[in-house]
CSV table of C-alpha atoms in Angstrom, one decimal:
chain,number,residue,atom,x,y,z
A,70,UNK,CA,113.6,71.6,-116.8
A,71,UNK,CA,112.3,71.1,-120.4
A,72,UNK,CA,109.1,73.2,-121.0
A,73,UNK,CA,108.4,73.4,-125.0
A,74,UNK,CA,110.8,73.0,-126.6
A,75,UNK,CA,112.9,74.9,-124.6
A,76,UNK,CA,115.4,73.6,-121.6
A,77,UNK,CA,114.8,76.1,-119.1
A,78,UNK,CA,117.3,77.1,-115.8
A,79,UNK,CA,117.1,79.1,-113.1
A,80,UNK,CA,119.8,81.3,-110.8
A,81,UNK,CA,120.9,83.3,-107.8
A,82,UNK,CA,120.6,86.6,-108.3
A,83,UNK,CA,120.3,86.3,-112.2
A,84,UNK,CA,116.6,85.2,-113.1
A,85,UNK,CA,115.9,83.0,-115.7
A,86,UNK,CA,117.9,81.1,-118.3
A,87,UNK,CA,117.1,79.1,-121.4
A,88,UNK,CA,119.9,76.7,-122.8
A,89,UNK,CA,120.9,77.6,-126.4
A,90,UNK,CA,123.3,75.9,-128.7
A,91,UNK,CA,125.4,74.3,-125.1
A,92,UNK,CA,125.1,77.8,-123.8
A,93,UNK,CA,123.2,80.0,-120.9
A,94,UNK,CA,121.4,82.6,-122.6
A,95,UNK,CA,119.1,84.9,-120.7
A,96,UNK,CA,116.2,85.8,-122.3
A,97,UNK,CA,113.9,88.9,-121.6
A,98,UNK,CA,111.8,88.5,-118.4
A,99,UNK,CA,110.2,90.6,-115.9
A,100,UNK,CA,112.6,90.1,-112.6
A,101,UNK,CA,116.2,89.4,-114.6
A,102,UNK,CA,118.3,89.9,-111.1
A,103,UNK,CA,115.8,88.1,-109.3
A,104,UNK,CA,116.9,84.8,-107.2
A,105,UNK,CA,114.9,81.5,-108.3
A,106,UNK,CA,115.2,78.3,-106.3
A,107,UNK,CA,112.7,75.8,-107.9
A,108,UNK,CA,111.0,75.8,-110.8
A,109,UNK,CA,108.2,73.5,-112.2
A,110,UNK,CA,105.5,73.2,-115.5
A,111,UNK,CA,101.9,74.4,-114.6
A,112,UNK,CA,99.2,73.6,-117.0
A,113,UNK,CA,101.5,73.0,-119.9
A,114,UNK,CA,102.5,76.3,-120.9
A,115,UNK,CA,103.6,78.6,-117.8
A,116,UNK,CA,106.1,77.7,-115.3
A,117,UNK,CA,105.8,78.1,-111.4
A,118,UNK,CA,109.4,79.6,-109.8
A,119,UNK,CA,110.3,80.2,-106.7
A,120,UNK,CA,111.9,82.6,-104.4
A,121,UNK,CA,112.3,84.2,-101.6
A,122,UNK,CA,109.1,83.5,-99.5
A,123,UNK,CA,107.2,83.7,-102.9
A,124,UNK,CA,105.6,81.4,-105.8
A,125,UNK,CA,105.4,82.6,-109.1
A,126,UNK,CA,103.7,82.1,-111.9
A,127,UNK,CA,105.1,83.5,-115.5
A,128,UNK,CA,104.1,82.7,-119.1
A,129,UNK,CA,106.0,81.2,-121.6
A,130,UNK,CA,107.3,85.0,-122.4
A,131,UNK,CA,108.4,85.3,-118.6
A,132,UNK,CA,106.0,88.0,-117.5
A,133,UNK,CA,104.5,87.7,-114.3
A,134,UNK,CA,101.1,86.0,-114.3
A,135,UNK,CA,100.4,85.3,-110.6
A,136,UNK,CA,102.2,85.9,-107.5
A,137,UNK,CA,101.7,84.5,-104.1
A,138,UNK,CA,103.9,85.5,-101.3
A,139,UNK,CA,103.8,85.0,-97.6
A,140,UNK,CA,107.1,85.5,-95.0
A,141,UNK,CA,108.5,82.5,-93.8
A,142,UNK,CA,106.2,80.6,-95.5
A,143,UNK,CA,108.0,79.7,-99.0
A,144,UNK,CA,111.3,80.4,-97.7
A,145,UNK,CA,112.1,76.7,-99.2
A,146,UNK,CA,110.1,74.5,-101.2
A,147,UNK,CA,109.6,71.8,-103.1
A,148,UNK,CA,107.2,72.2,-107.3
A,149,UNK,CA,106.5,69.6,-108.8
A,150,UNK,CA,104.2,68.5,-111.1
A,151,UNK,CA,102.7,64.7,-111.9
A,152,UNK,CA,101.1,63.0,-114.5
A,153,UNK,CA,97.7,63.7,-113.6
A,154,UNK,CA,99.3,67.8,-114.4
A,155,UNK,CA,98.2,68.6,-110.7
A,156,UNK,CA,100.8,71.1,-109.9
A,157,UNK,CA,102.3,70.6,-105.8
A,158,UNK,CA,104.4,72.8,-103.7
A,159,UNK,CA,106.1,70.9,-100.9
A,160,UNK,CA,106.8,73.9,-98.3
A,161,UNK,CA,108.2,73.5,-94.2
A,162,UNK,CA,104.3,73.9,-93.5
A,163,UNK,CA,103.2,71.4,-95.4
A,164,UNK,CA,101.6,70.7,-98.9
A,165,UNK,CA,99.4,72.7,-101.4
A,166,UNK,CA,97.9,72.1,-104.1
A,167,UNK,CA,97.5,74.8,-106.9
A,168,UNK,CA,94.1,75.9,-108.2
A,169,UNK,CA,93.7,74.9,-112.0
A,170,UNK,CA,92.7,78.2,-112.9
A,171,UNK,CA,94.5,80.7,-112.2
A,172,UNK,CA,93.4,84.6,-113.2
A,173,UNK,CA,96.0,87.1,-114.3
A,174,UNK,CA,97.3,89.3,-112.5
A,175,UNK,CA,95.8,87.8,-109.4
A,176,UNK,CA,97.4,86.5,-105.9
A,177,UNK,CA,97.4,82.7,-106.7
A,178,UNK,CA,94.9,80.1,-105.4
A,179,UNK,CA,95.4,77.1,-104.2
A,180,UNK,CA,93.0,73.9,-103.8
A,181,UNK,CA,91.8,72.3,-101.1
A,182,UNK,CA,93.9,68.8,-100.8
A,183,UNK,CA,92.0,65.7,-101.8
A,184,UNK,CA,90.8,63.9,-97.9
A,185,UNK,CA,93.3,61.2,-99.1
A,186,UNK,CA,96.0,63.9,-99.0
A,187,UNK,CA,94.5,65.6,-95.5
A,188,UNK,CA,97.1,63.4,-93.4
A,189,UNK,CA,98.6,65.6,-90.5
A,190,UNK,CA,101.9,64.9,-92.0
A,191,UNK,CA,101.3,66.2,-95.0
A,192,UNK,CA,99.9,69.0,-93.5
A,193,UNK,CA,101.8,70.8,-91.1
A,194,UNK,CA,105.4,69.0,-91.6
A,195,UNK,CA,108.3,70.4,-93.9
A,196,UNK,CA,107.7,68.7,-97.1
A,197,UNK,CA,111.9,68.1,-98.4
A,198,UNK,CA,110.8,66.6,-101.9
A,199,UNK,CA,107.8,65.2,-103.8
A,200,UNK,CA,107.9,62.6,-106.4
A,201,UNK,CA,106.2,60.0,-108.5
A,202,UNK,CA,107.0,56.2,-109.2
A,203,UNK,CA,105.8,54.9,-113.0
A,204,UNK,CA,102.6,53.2,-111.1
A,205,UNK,CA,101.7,56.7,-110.3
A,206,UNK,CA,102.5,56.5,-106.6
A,207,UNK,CA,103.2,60.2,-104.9
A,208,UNK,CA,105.9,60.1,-102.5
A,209,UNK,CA,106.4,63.2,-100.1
A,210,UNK,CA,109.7,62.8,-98.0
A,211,UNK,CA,108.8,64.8,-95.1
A,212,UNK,CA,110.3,65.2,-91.6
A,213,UNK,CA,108.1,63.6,-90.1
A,214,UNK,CA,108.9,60.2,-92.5
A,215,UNK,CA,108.0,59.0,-96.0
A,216,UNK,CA,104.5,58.9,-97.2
A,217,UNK,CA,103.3,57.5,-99.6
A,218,UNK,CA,99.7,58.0,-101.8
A,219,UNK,CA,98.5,55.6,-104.0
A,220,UNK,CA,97.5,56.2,-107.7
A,221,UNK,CA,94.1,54.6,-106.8
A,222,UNK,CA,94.1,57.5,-103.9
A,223,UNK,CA,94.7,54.9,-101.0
């Protein structure tokens, strides 16, 4: 993922890496063994990571911001972040929606969904993958089907 100026990876069982000159380097960070599956941009200048059965948040430094973490609960799932910078993790109990504002060294918070978004698919389903067409369209492959929400919120 690019965040700054940076293109930024993540690993099993070797934290963070930032791509330097065609190569892996791994920069100073507060877990450096720690598994990451998913990683996405929140608010422009922290990233959200995930792992097991936790989201993180970390500053552009890698130190641990935020933390939410709940067995079984993020054991898989799906950040991403649209053009409207509303940051969205897709998780086999649905989709949340982070808070905005998030204070340091606090468990994270997470919004209540828009009612457009307050489908029961959307809520209690495994959400696989979220995306977003150049109309603005979200799209949230779930098992229960394909939804789609409008950019006008229909």
């Amino acid at each position: 993922i690019q965040f700054g100026s940076k293109i930024i990876a993540v690993t099993d069982k070797d934290g963070i890496h930032e791509l330097s000159n065609g190569k892996l380097i791994k920069p100073n960070q507060s877990f450096p063994r720690r598994t990451y599956y998913r990683l996405g941009i929140f608010n422009d200048s922290m990233l959200v990571l995930q792992s097991d059965s936790t989201v993180e948040i970390v500053n552009s430094r890698y130190e641990l911001c935020n933390k939410y973490q709940e067995p079984n609960k993020f054991v898989e799932c799906k950040v991403f972040t649209d053009t409207k910078k509303r940051t969205w993790i897709g998780t086999e109990n649905g989709v949340r929606l982070l808070a905005k504002q998030q204070e340091n060294n606090q468990v994270i918070q997470f919004s209540e969904l828009p009612p457009v978004f307050s489908l029961p698919a959307l809520k209690k389903n495994y959400i696989k993958d979220i995306s977003e067409d150049k109309k603005g369209n979200l799209w949230f492959a779930t098992t229960a089907g394909l939804i789609k929400v409008g950019a006008d919120q229909s």
